[in-house]
Structure formats: structure tokens, C-alpha cells
XYZ file of C-alpha atoms in Angstrom:
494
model
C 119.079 -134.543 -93.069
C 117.541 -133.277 -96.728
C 114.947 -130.868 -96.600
C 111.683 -131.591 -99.212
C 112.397 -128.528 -101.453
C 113.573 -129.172 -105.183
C 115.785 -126.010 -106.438
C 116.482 -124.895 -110.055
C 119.455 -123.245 -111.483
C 119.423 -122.585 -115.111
C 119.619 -126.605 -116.204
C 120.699 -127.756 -112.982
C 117.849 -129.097 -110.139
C 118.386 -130.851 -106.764
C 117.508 -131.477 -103.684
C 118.879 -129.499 -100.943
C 120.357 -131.210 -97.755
C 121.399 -129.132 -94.311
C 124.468 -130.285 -92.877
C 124.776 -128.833 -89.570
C 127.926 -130.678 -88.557
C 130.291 -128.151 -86.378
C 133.256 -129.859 -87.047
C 134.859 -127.149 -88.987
C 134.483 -124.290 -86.376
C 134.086 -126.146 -83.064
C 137.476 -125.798 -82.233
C 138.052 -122.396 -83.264
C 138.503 -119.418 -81.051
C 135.593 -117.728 -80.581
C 136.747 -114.424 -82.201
C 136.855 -116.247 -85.614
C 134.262 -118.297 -85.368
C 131.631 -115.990 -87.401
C 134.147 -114.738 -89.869
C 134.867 -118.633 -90.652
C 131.282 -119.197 -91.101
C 130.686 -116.218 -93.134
C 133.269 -117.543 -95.512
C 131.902 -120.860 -95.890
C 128.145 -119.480 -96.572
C 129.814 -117.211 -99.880
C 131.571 -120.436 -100.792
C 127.986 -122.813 -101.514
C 126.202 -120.527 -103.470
C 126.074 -123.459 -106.115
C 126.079 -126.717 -104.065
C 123.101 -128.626 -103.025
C 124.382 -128.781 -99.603
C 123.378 -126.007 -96.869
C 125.964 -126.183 -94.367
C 124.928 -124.716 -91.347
C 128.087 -125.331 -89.118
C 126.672 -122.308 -86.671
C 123.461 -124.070 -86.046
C 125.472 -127.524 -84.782
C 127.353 -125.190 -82.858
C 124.662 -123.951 -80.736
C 123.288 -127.458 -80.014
C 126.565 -128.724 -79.053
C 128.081 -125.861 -77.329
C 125.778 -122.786 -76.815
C 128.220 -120.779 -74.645
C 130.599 -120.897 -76.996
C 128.308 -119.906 -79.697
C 127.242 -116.965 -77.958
C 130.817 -116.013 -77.216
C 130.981 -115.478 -80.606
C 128.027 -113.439 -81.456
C 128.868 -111.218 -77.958
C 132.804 -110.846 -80.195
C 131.041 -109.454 -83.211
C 128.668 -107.014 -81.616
C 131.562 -105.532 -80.362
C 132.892 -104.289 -83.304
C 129.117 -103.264 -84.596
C 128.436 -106.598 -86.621
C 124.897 -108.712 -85.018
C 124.284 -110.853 -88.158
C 120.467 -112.051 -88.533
C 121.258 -115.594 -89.758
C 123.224 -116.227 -86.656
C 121.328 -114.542 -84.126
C 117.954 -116.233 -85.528
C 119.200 -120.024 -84.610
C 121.105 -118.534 -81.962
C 117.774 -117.591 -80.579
C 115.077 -120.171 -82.182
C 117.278 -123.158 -81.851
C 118.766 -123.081 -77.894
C 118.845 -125.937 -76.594
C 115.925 -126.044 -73.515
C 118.531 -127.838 -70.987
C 120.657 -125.122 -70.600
C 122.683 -124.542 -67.424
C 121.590 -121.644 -65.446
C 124.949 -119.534 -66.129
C 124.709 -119.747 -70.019
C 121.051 -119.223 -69.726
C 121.701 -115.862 -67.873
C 124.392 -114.961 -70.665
C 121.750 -115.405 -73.094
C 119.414 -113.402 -71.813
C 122.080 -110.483 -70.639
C 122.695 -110.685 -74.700
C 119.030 -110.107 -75.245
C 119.115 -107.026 -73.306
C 122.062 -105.473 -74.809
C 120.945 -106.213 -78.481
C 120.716 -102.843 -80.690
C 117.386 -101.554 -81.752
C 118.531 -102.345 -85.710
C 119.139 -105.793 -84.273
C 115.863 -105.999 -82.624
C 114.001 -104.871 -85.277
C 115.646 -107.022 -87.742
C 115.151 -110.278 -85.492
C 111.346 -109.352 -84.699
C 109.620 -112.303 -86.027
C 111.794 -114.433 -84.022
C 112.440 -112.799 -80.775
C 109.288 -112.440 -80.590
C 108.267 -116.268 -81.256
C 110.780 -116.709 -78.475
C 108.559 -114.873 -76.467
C 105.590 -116.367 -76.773
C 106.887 -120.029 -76.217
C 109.667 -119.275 -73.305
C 108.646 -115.586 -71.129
C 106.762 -117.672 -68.555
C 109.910 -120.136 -67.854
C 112.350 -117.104 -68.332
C 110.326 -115.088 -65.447
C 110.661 -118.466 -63.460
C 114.333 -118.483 -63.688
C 114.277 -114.655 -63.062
C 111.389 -112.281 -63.133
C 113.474 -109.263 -63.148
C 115.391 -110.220 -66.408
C 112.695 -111.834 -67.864
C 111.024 -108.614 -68.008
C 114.012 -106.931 -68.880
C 114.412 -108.982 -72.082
C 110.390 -108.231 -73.069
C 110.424 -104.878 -72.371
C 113.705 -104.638 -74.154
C 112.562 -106.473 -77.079
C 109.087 -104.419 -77.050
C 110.995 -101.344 -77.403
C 113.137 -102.557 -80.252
C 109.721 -103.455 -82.293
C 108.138 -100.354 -81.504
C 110.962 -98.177 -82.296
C 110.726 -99.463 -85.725
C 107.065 -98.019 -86.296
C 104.681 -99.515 -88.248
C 106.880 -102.043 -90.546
C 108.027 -103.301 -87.974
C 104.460 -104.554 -86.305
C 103.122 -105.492 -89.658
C 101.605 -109.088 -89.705
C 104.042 -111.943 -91.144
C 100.724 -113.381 -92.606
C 100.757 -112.566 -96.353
C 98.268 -112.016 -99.282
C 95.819 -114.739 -100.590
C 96.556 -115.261 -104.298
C 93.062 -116.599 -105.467
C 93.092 -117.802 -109.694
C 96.022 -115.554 -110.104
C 94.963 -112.733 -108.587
C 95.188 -110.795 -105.317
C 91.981 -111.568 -102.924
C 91.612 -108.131 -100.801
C 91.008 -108.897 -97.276
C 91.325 -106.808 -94.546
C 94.706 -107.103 -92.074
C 93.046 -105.632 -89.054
C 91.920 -109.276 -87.574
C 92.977 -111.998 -85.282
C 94.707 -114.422 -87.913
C 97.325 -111.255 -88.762
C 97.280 -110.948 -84.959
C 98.611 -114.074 -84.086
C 101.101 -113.855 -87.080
C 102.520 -110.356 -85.971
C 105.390 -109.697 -83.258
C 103.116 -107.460 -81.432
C 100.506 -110.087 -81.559
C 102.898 -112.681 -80.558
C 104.074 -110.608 -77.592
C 100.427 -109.835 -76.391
C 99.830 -113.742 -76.471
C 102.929 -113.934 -74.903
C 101.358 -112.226 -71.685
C 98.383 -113.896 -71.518
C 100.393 -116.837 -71.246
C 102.070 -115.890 -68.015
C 99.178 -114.807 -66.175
C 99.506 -116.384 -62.724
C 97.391 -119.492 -62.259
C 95.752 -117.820 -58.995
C 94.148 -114.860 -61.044
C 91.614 -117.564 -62.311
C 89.031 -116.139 -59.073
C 86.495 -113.606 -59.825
C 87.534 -110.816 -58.874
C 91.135 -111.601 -58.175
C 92.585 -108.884 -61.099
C 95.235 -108.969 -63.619
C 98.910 -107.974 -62.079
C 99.901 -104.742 -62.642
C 103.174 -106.172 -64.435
C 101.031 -107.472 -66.877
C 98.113 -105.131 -68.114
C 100.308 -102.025 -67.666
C 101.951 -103.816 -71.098
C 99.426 -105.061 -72.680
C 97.929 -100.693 -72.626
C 101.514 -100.013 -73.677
C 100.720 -102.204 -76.814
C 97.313 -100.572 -77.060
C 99.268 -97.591 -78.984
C 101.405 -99.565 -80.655
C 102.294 -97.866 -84.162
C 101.022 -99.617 -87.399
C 99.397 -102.932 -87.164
C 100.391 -103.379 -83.750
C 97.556 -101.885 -82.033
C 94.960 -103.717 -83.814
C 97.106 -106.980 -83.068
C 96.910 -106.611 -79.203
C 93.357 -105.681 -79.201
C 92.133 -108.729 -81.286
C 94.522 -110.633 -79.030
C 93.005 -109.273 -76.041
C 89.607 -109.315 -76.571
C 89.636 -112.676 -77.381
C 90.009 -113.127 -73.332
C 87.327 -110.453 -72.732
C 85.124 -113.103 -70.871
C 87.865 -114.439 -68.479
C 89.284 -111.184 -68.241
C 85.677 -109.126 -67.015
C 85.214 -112.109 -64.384
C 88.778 -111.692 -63.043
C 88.880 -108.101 -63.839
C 86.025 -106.277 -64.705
C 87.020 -102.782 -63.445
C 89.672 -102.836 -66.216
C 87.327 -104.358 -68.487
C 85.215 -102.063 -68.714
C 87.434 -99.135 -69.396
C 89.527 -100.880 -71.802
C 87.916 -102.760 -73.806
C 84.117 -102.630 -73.780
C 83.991 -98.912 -75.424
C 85.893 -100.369 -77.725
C 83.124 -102.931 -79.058
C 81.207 -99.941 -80.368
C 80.982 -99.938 -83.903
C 81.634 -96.840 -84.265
C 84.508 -97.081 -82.362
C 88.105 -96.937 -84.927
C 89.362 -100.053 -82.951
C 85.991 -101.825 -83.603
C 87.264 -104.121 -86.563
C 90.191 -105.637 -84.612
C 88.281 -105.915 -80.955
C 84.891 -107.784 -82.251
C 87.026 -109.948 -84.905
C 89.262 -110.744 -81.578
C 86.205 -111.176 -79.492
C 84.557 -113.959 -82.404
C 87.263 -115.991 -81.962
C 86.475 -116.684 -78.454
C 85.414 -119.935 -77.663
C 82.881 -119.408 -75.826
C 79.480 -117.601 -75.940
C 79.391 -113.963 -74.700
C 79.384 -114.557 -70.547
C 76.271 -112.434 -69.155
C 78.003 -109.586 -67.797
C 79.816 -109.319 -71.064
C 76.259 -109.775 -73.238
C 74.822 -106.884 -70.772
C 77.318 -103.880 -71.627
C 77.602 -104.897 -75.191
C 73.613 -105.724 -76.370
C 73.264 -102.522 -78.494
C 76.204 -103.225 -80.171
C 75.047 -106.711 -81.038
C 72.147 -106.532 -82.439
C 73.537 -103.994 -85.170
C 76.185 -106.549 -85.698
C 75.332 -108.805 -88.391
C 74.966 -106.011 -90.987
C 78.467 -104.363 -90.259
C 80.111 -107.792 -90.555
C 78.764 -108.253 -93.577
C 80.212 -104.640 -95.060
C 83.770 -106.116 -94.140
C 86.441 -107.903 -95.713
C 87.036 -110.915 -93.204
C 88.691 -114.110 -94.433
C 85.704 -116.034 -92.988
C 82.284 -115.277 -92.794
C 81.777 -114.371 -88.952
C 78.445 -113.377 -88.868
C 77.703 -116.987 -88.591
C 79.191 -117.051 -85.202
C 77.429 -113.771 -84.190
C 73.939 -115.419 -84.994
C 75.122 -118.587 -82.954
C 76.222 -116.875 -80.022
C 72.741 -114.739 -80.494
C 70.680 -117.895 -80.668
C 72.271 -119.383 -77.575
C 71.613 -116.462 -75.649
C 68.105 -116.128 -77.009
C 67.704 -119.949 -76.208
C 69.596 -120.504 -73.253
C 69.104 -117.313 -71.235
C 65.692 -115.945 -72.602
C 64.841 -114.226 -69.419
C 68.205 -112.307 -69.194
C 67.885 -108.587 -70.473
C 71.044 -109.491 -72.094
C 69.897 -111.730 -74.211
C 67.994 -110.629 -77.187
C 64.322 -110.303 -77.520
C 61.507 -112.392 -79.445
C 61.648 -109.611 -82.016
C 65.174 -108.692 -81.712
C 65.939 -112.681 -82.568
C 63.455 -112.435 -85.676
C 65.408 -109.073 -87.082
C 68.941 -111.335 -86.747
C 67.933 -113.566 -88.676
C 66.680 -110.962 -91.393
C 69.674 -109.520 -91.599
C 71.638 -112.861 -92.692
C 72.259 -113.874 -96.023
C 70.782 -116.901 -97.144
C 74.023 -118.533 -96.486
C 74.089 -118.020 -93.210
C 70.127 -118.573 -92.516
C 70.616 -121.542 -93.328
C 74.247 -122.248 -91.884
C 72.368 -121.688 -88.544
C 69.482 -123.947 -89.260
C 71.723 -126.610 -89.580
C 73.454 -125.277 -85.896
C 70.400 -125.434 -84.780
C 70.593 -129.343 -85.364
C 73.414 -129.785 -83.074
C 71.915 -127.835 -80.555
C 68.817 -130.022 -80.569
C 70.762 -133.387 -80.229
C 73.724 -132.487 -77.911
C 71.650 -130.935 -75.217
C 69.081 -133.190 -72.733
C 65.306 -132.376 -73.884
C 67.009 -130.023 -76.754
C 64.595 -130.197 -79.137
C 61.404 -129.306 -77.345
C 63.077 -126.992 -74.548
C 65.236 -125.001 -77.251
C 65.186 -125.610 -81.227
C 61.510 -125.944 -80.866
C 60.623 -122.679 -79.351
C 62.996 -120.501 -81.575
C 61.930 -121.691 -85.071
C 57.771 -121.556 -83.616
C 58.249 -117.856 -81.472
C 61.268 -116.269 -83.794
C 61.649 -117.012 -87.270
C 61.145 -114.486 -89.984
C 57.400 -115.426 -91.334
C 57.805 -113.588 -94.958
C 58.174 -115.610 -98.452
C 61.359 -114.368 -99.067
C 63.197 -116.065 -96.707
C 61.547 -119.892 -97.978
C 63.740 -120.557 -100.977
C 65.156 -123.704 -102.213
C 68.339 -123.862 -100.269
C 66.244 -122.790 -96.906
C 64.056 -125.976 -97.310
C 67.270 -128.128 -98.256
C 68.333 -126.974 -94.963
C 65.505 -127.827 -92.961
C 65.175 -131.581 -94.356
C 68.684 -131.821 -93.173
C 68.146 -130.902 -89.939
C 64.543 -132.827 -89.757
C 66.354 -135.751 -90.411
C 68.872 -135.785 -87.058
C 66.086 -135.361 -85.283
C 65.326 -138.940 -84.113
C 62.009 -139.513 -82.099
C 61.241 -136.026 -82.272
C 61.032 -135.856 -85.927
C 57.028 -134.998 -85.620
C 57.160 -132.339 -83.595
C 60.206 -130.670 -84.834
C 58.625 -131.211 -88.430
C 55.251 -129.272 -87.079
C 57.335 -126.199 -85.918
C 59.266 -126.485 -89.089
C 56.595 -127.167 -91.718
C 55.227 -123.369 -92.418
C 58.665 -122.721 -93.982
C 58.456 -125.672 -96.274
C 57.519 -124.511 -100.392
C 58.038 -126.780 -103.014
C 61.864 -127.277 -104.492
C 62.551 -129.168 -107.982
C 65.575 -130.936 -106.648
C 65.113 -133.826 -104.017
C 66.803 -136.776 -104.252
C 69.798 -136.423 -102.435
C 68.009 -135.447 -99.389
C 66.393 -138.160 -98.617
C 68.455 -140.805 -97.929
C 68.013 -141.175 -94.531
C 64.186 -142.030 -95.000
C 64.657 -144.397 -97.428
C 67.386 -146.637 -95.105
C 68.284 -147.997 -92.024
C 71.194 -145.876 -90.506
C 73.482 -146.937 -87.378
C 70.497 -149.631 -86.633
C 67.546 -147.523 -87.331
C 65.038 -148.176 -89.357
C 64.199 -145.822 -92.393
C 62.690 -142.149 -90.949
C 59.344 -142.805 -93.393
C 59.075 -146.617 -92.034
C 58.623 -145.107 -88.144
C 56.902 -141.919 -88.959
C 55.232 -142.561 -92.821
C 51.919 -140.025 -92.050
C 54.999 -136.997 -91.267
C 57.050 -138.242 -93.478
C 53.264 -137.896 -96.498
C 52.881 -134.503 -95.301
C 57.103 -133.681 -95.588
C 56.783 -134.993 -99.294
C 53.625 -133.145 -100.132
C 55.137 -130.092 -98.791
C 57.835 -130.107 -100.684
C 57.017 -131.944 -104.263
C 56.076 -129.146 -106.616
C 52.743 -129.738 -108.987
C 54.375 -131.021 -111.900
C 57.993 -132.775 -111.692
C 60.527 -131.989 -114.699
C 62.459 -134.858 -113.956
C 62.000 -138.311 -112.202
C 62.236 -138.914 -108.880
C 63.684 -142.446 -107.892
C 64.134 -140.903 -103.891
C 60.219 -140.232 -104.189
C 59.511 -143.249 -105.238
C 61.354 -145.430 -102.770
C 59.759 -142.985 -100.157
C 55.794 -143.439 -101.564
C 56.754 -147.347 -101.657
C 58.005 -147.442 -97.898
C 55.049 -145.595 -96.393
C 52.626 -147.793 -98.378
C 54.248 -150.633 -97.128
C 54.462 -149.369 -93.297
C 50.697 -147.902 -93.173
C 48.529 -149.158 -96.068
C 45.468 -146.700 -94.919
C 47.973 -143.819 -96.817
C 47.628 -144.941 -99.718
C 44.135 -143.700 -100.393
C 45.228 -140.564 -98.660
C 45.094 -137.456 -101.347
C 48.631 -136.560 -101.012
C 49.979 -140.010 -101.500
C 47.655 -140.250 -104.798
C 49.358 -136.824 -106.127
C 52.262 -137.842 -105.577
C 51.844 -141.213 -107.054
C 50.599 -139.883 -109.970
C 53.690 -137.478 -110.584
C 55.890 -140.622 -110.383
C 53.903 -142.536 -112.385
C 53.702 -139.818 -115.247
C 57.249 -139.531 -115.031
């Protein structure tokens, strides 16, 4: 098959197929099977063919693939372009004995080996150690432990994250390493997923804990050198809600003390714990509170890929919303001093959440969105700007029947903006079957406009106008109303 990458050399450009036919070595013995392939690989430095007899070889007869790897390593030699395939590309059906072989080989790989073959041993792991401690627990650990020891050994290159720079115009974007996208790129990261992913199905009850076999490793990894440390805790306390209902002993000494900000494994365990699915469980939200609400601002000071803070505010609102009663949850005035502390993007990032909470939950609107944006948000003129009210027009208009009363808890943050147009187009048509927002509500929809429509336009307004002409078609008694004549009169005069 030919691989979609275009090569140049000097004049000379191709496309470059892989031939993994074993033809040429398959009936070798074993003992010259990787100096044979070695030979060919010097010999194609110039062809636009990548033979790849080893790989075939391993697909069509592992065992005797592995016979020859086992040959080499006696005399020293554990090549990383045949051990990779030897290891990424096994064949899943294999028969118990060669499978056992394999794994035997794992163990009695050399630490320059291991180190060498991190990236993909421990890819290996994270796809195959739960079937491996099916077909035998007591190698299966063997091999990770094994492996584990290899990586560490090779101190802190050797845990550093596979994920590389972002080149941004040309130049270098700085962004810090110590998160949960480098975590899940690293071997150490890899192999802390790895466990997670052979946690027994019964330790699902509250209460039921986490095996010994498996968070006596994951602490090993705690102190991994370099990178690796940070790796395991982002991958860990991504679980921290499953893992404080199963286990909250061991929760609490691991990881919550951790979530301090002042803690040195802060970055990596709250960038972990924000890529959780799920909102902060109570018991969580209860042990961490002071740490939350002096979140936002020590987000902001750090060099994430992605703006998190966002998330913290959700998780923040849903708690405030959800559980208002809980002493977990924050406060009327704790919610108000969140918000402060966002930027504008992410003000109004959450208004616009705050949409989708509204419409995807039963009575939303009223029993949730309603009460926040009335009890918590910040009164002061600095937080009403232009791109605040562009977000509250979009979320006024998903708001469907309840368009007047989310508009009344919505309205005191409403100042005139220049630009309109492109807001509107929802009131101005029929969407999905339903009618035009100013032909069922025209008296809100007045009071929206007038809100919003500075004194004196610099620009027409064709949106305006459509709008003014709907509601004086729905409900002619507006159009002697003084709003509607301001507004008229700004169309007219431009």
C-alpha cells in the first residue's frame, strides 16, 4: 500500500510505498533474519519503496519473528525499528504459548532498550495491560512494573511528553507542559491511564476501594522524575470524583492537598481535575471550596492551551444553581465575585452557557438561569459593554415562551451598542416553524430595541427596520408608543 507523503531529494520527488512482503526472510533461519533485514534497509536509501520485510514477518509468523529479536539480544544488539512493530504491530490472535514468549521478552528487555522503546511500550500498555493480566496477572504485572522501571531509570527525558511545541505565524507559542494534553501524550501518562483502565468492574460501589495492586503504582508514579509526576497527577485527578466515592480515605490524602494553589503539584492536579466530565461531586466541592473560589484569577496567570477558567465558572454556576443550599456550593456573593474575576471573554462565554442550561433542563429558565442573573450578577457599568449585550440578545433569543421573563431579569444589563444587525435575525423570521420572536412578543421585543438603540445611529439599520415594521404590524397600539416613535425616527433619518 502507498503511504500519502510526497518526498524530495535534490530534483527527484515521489511518493513513498511500504512493501511489507516477507518473502525475502521468511524462510531464513532465525539467527539471520535481522542481519538480512538490516542489509536491505542500507540498500533503499534512494528508492521510493520502504520495504518493511520484518513487519510482514510478524503478521505472518510472530514466533518466528521474536526468535529473532530473542538471537540478537543475545549478543547485546535490541534494535528499535524492530522491536517497535515487533511490539505495536502483534497480531491480537495470538496463541497462548507465543503470547507468553512475548511477554517473557518484555521482561528481560534492557533498561537502554526500555528507555529507547518508551513511547511504544508504553502505548502497548495502555491498549493491552487489562487483557495481558487476564491471560496472567502475575506477568502482566511483571511486564508493567518492568517497563515502569525502564522509563524511570531514564530520569526526566525519558517521561517528557511526546506532545511538541505550537508554531503560531512562525514563531514558538509558550505554553506550559505541566497539563493533561502532555499527560496523555507522555509514557508515564500513558501508563497511569493504563491503570485506570484495569480497575476491576466491582470497585464501581461506594466505598468498595481501589486494589492495592493498583494505587500502590499509581504513588510510585507520584515521584516520577521530570514530567512524569505532573503526568500521573493530571491523569489521576481527572478520576478524583469516582475515585473519593469508591475511595475517599485515599482521596483525601493523595490528592485533595494537592488542589491547593499553593501547592507545587497544583498546575498539573486542577488542569487534570478540569478535564473531568463532570461537575465537582459534593464531597469533592466540600474539601476543595477555598480553593475554588480563588481559582479563576490563578488560571488566568497561566499558560494553558485553552482557556479553563470557562469551565471553572460553569462548574461554579451549576453548583450555585443546582445545589444552592449545599455549603459547598458557593454563596450569593461568592457567585457575584466569580464572575468579576472573568474576563470579558469568559463573562460572556458563560452567558451564553447559561442558555443551554435554561433549555436542556425541565422549568430551566425560571428555576435556574432566572435566579442567577436577578440574585448574582455583578451590578457595576463596567461589566455592560458591547460584547456583554451581544451576548445576552443571543441567549434572549433561545429562550422560547419565556423570552419576557428572562428579558426582565436580563434587561438592567442592557446599554446601547452601535452594531445590531446581525443579532436579530431570529425576530425578524420564522425559525423551525415559529413565528418571528417580535411577531409573539412585539411590546418585549419595543423595550429590547429601545434598550439597546443608541440616540443617534451612524449607520442604517435594515434589522431595525424589519423589527419596527413587524411589531407595528402585530400590535398597532405600539406605534404611538414613545419608543417606537424614537426609533422610527432614527430609521427614518437614516
Amino acid at each position: 500500500w502507498a503511504t500519502s507523503v510526497v518526498i524530495n531529494w535534490g530534483s527527484r520527488t515521489g511518493w513513498v510505498r511500504t512493501d511489507e512482503k516477507p518473502d525475502i526472510i521468511l524462510d531464513l533461519p532465525a539467527n539471520e533474519i535481522i542481519p538480512k533485514v538490516k542489509e536491505i534497509l542500507k540498500r533503499e536509501d534512494d528508492s521510493f519503496t520502504s520495504r518493511q520485510p520484518f513487519v510482514g514477518l510478524i503478521k505472518e509468523n510472530p514466533r518466528k519473528a521474536l526468535s529473532a529479536l530473542a538471537i540478537a539480544g543475545r549478543g547485546g544488539d535490541y534494535p528499535k525499528e524492530f522491536w517497535s512493530p515487533m511490539i505495536s504491530e502483534l497480531p491480537k490472535d495470538l496463541k497462548p504459548r507465543v503470547r507468553r514468549v512475548f511477554l517473557n521478552r518484555i521482561v528481560r528487555l534492557p533498561v537502554t532498550a526500555l528507555v529507547e522503546l518508551r513511547h511504544t511500550l508504553s502505548n502497548w500498555l495502555e491498549q493491552n495491560l487489562a487483557a495481558t493480566l487476564e491471560f496472567d496477572e502475575d506477568l502482566g504485572w511483571a511486564v508493567y512494573d518492568h517497563v515502569i522501571e525502564g522509563i524511570l531509570s531514564g530520569g526526566a527525558d525519558a517521561t517528557r511528553s511526546g506532545f511538541g511545541e505550537v508554531i503560531r505565524n512562525g514563531e514558538v507559542v509558550i505554553q506550559s507542559r505541566r497539563t493533561f494534553s502532555h499527560a496523555i501524550n507522555g509514557p508515564v501518562g500513558k501508563c497511569t491511564q493504563a491503570l485506570f483502565q484495569v480497575m476491576p468492574s466491582e470497585e464501581k460501589k461506594a466505598g468498595s476501594l481501589i486494589p492495592y495492586s493498583i494505587k500502590s503504582r499509581i504513588e510510585r508514579l507520584f515521584t516520577a522524575p521530570g514530567e512524569g509526576a505532573d503526568h500521573t497527577i493530571a491523569i489521576t485527578t481527572r478520576n478524583l470524583n469516582w475515585l473519593m466515592f469508591v475511595d475517599p480515605a485515599w482521596a483525601k490524602e493523595w490528592l485533595i492537598p494537592i488542589l491547593d494553589l499553593k501547592h507545587p503539584a497544583a498546575e498539573p492536579a486542577w488542569n487534570g481535575y478540569l478535564h473531568c466530565n463532570d461537575m465537582p461531586s459534593i464531597a469533592v466541592a466540600e474539601l476543595i471550596k477555598p480553593y475554588f473560589l480563588n481559582l479563576i484569577p490563578w488560571i488566568e496567570s497561566l499558560s494553558w492551551e485553552k482557556n479553563y477558567s470557562v469551565r471553572a465558572s460553569q462548574w461554579l454556576g451549576l453548583m450555585r444553581m443546582f445545589h444552592p443550599d449545599e455549603p459547598s456550593s458557593p454563596s450569593r456573593n461568592e457567585m457575584r465575585s466569580i464572575l468579576r474575576e472573568l474576563s470579558d471573554e469568559a463573562r460572556n462565554r458563560f452567558i451564553s452557557w447559561l442558555g443551554l442550561v435554561g433549555q436542556k433542563n425541565e422549568s430551566g429558565w425560571v428555576k435556574y438561569v432566572i435566579p442567577l442573573i436577578r440574585e448574582d450578577w455583578p451590578k457595576e457599568r463596567q461589566y455592560r459593554t458591547t460584547s456583554s449585550v451581544k451576548a445576552w440578545v443571543g441567549l434572549l433569543d433561545d429562550t422560547g415562551d419565556k423570552f419576557p421573563e428572562v428579558y426582565d431579569s436580563v434587561k438592567t444589563y442592557l446599554v446601547p451598542i452601535e452594531t445590531i444587525d446581525h443579532l436579530f435575525y431570529r425576530f425578524t423570521r420564522e425559525l423551525g416553524g415559529k413565528e418571528a420572536i417580535a411577531a409573539i412578543f412585539p411590546e418585549t421585543t419595543l423595550d429590547l430595541m429601545d434598550k439597546i438603540t443608541p440616540q443617534i445611529f451612524t449607520r442604517t439599520s435594515g434589522e431595525l427596520q424589519k423589527i419596527l415594521e413587524l411589531i407595528g404590524d402585530t400590535d398597532t397600539s405600539l406605534i404611538k408608543d414613545s419608543r417606537y416613535l424614537r426609533l422610527i425616527a432614527l430609521v427614518e433619518k437614516n
